PDB file of C-alpha atoms in Angstrom:
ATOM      1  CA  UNK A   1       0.000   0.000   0.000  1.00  0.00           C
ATOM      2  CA  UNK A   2       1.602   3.419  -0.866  1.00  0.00           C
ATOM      3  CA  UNK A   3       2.196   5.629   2.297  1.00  0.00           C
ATOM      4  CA  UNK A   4       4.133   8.570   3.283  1.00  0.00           C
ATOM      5  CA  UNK A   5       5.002   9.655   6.962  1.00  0.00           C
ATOM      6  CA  UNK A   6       4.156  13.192   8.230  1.00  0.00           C
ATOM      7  CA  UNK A   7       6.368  14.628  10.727  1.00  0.00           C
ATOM      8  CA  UNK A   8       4.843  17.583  12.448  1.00  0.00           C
ATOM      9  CA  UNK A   9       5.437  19.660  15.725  1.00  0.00           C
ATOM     10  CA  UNK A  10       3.296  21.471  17.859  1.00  0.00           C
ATOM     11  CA  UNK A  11       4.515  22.970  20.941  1.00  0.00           C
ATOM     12  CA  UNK A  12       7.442  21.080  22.129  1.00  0.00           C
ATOM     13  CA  UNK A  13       6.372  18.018  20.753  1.00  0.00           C
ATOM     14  CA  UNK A  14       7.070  15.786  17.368  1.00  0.00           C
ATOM     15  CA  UNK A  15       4.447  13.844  15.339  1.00  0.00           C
ATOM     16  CA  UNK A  16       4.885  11.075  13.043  1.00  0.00           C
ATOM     17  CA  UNK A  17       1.548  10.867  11.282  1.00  0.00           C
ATOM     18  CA  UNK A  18       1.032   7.946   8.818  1.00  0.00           C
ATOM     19  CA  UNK A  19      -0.946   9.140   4.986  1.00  0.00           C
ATOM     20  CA  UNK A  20      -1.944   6.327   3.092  1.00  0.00           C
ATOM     21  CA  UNK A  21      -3.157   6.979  -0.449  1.00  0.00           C
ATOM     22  CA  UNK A  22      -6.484   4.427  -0.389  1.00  0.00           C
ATOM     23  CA  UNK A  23      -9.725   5.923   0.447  1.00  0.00           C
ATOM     24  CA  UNK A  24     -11.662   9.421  -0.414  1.00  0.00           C
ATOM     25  CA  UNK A  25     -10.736  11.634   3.054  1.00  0.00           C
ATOM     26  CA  UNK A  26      -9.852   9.895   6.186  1.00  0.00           C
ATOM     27  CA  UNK A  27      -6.010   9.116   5.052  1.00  0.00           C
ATOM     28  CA  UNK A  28      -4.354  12.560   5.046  1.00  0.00           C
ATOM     29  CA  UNK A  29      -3.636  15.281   7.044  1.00  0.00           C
ATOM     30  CA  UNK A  30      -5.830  17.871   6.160  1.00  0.00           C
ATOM     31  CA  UNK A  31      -4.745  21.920   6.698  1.00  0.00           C
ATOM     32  CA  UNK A  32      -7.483  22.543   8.744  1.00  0.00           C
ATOM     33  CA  UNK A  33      -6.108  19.700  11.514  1.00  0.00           C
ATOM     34  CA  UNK A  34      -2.966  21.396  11.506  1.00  0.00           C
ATOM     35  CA  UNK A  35      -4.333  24.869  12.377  1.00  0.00           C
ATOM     36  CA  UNK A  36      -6.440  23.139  15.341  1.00  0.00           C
ATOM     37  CA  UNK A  37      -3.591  21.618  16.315  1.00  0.00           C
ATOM     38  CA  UNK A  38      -1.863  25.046  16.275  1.00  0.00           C
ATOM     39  CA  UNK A  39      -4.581  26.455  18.495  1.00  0.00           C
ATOM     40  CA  UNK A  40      -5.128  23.335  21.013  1.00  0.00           C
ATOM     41  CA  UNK A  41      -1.130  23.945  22.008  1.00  0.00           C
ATOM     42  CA  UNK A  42      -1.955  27.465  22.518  1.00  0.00           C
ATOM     43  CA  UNK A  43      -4.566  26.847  24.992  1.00  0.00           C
ATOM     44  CA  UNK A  44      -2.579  23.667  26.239  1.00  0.00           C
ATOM     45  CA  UNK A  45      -3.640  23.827  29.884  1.00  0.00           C
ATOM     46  CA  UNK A  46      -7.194  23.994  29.135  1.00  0.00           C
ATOM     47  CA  UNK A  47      -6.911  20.183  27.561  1.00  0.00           C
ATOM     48  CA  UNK A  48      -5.091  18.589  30.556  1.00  0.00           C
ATOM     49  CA  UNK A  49      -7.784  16.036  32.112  1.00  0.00           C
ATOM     50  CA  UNK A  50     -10.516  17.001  29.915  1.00  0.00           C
ATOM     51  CA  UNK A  51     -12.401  14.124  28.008  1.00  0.00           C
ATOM     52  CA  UNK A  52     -12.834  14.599  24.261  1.00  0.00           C
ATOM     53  CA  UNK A  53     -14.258  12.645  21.555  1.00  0.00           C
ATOM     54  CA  UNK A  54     -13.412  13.132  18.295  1.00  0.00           C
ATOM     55  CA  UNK A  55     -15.838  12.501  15.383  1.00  0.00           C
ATOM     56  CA  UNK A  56     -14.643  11.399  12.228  1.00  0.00           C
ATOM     57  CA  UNK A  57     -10.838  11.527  13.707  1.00  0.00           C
ATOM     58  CA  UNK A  58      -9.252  10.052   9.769  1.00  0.00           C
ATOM     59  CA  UNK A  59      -5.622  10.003  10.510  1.00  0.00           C
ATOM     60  CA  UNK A  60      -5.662  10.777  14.460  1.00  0.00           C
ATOM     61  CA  UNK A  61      -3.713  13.844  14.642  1.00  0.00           C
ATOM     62  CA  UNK A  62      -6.150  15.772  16.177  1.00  0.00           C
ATOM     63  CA  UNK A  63      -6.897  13.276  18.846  1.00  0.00           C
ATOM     64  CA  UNK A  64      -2.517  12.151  19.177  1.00  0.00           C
ATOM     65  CA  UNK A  65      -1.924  15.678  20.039  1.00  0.00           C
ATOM     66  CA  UNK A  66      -4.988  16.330  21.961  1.00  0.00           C
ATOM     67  CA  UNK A  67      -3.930  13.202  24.719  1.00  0.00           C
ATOM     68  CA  UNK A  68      -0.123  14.697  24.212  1.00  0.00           C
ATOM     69  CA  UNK A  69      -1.666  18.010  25.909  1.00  0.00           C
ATOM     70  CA  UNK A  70      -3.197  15.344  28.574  1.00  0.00           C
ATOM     71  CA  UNK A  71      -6.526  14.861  27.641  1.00  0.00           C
ATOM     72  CA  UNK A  72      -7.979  11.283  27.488  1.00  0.00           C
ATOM     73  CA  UNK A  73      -9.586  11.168  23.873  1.00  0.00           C
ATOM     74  CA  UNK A  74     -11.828   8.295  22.444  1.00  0.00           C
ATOM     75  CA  UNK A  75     -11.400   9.197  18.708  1.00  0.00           C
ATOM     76  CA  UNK A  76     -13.823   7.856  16.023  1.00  0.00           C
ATOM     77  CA  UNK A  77     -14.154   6.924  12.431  1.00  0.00           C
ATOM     78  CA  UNK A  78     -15.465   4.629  10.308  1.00  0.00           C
ATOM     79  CA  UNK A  79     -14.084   0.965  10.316  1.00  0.00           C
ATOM     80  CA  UNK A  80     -12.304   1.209   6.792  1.00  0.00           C
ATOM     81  CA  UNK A  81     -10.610   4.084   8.898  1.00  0.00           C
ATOM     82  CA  UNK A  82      -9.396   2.512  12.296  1.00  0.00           C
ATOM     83  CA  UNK A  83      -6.050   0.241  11.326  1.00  0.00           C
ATOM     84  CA  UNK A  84      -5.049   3.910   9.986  1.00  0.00           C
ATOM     85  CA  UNK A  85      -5.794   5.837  13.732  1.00  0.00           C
ATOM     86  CA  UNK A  86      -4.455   2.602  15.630  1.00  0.00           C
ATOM     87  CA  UNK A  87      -1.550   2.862  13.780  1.00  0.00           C
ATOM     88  CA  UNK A  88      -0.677   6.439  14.258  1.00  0.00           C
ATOM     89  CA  UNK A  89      -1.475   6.002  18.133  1.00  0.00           C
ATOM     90  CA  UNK A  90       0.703   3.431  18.288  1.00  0.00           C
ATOM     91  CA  UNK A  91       3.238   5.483  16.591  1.00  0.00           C
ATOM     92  CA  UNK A  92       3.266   8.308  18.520  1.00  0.00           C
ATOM     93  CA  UNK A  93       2.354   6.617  21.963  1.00  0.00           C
ATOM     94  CA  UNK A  94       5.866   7.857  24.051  1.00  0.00           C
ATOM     95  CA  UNK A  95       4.462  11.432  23.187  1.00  0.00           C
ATOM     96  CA  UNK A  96       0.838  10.910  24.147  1.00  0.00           C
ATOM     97  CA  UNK A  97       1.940   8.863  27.386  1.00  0.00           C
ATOM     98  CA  UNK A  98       4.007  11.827  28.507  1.00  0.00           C
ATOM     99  CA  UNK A  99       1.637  14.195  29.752  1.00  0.00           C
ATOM    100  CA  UNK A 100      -0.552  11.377  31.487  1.00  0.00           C
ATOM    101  CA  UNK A 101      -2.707  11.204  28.284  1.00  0.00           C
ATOM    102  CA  UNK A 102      -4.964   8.684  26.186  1.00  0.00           C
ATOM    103  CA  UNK A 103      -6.293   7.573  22.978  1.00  0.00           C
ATOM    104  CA  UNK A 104      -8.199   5.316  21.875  1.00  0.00           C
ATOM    105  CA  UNK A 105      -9.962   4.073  18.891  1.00  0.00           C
ATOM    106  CA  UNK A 106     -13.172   3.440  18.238  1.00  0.00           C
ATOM    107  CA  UNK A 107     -15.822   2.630  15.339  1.00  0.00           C
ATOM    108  CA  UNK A 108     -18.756   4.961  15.105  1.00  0.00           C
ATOM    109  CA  UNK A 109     -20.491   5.169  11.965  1.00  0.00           C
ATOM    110  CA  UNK A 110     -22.966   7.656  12.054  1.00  0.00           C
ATOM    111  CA  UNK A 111     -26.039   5.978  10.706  1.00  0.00           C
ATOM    112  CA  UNK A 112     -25.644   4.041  13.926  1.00  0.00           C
ATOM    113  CA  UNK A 113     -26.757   4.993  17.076  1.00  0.00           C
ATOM    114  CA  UNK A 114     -24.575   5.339  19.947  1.00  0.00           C
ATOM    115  CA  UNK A 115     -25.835   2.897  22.577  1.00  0.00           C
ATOM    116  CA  UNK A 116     -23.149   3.525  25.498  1.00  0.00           C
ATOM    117  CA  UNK A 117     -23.407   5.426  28.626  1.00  0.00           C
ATOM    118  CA  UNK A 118     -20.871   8.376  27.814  1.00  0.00           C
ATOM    119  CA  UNK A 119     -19.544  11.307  28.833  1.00  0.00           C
ATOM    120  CA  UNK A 120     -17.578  14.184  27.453  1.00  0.00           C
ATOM    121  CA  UNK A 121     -16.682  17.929  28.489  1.00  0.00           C
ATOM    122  CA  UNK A 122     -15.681  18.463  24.810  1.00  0.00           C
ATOM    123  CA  UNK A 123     -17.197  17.037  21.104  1.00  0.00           C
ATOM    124  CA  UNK A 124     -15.005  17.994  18.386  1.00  0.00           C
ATOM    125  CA  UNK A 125     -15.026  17.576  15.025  1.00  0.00           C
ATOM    126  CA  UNK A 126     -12.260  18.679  12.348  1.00  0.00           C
ATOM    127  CA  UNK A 127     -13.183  19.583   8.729  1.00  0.00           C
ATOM    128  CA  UNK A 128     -15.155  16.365   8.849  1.00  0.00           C
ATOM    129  CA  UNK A 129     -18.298  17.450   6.245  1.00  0.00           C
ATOM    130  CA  UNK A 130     -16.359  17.571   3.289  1.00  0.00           C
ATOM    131  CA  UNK A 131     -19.404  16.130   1.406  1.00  0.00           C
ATOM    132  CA  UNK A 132     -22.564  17.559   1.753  1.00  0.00           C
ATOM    133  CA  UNK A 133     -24.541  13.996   1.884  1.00  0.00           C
ATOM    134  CA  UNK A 134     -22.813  13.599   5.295  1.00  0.00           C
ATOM    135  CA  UNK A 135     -24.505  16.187   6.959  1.00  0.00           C
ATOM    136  CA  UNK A 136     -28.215  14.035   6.895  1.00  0.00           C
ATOM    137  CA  UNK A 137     -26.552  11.299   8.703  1.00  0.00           C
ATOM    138  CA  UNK A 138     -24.349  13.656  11.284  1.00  0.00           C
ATOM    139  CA  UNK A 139     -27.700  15.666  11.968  1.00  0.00           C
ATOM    140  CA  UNK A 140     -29.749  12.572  13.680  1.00  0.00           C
ATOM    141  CA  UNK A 141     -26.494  10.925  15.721  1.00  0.00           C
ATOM    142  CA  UNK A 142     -27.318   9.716  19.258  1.00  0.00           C
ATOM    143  CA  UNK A 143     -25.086  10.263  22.031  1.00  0.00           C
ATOM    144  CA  UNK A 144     -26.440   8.855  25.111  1.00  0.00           C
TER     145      UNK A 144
END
C-alpha cells in the first residue's frame, strides 16, 4: 500500500503521522487539523484532564496531540478508517503517554446509534463534512 510519513510539531512536541493513499478523506492530514492543532497547544492547559471525543478523527492527529496536551480522547471513524488511527497512536504513543494522556480508537459510523453510557466535556469535530450527503446522517447521531 503506498504511504508517506508526516512529521509535524506542535509545541514542544514531534508527530509522526502515517498518509496512506487508499480511500476518499480519512487518510491525510488535512490543513485545517494542523491549524487546530496550532490552536489546542496554545490553549494547552485547558486540555489537561478534559475528556474529548473526536468525530470522524481520519488520521488521528487531532486526537494524538490532543492526549499529548493530557486529555484522554476516544477518537472515532469509520471501520475502513481505524487500522489507519491505531496505527498512528501506536506510533506516537511515548508522546501521548508523557503528559498522562490517552487515545483510543473506536468505530462509530454515524447511521448508527450510539448505545453507550458516555460522557464528554468536549465534542469535536475537524473539517469532517467535506461532502454535503454527510450532513443528513451527522444531523440525527445519538449520544447517550
Amino acid at each position: 500500500m503506498l504511504h508517506f510519513m508526516r512529521e509535524l510539531k506542535f509545541g514542544e512536541n514531534e508527530f509522526k503521522i502515517r498518509q496512506e493513499c487508499i480511500g476518499h478523506v480519512s487518510c491525510v492530514v488535512w490543513d485545517s487539523a494542523i491549524v487546530a492543532c496550532h490552536y489546542f497547544v496554545r490553549y494547552q492547559s485547558f486540555w489537561k484532564r478534559k475528556k474529548v471525543l473526536e468525530l470522524g478523527a481520519g488520521t488521528g492527529v487531532c486526537s494524538i496531540v490532543l492526549a499529548a496536551l493530557g486529555a484522554d480522547v476516544l477518537a472515532t471513524d469509520l471501520s475502513e478508517g481505524i487500522a489507519l488511527l491505531d496505527r498512528n497512536i501506536r506510533e506516537n504513543w511515548k508522546v501521548i503517554t508523557r503528559n498522562e494522556g490517552s487515545v483510543k480508537a473506536e468505530i462509530l459510523d454515524w447511521n448508527d446509534s450510539y448505545d453507550k453510557p458516555l460522557s464528554f466535556d468536549v465534542i469535536i469535530m475537524i473539517d469532517v463534512i467535506y461532502y454535503l450527503r454527510i450532513v443528513v446522517l451527522l444531523l440525527p447521531l445519538k449520544l447517550k
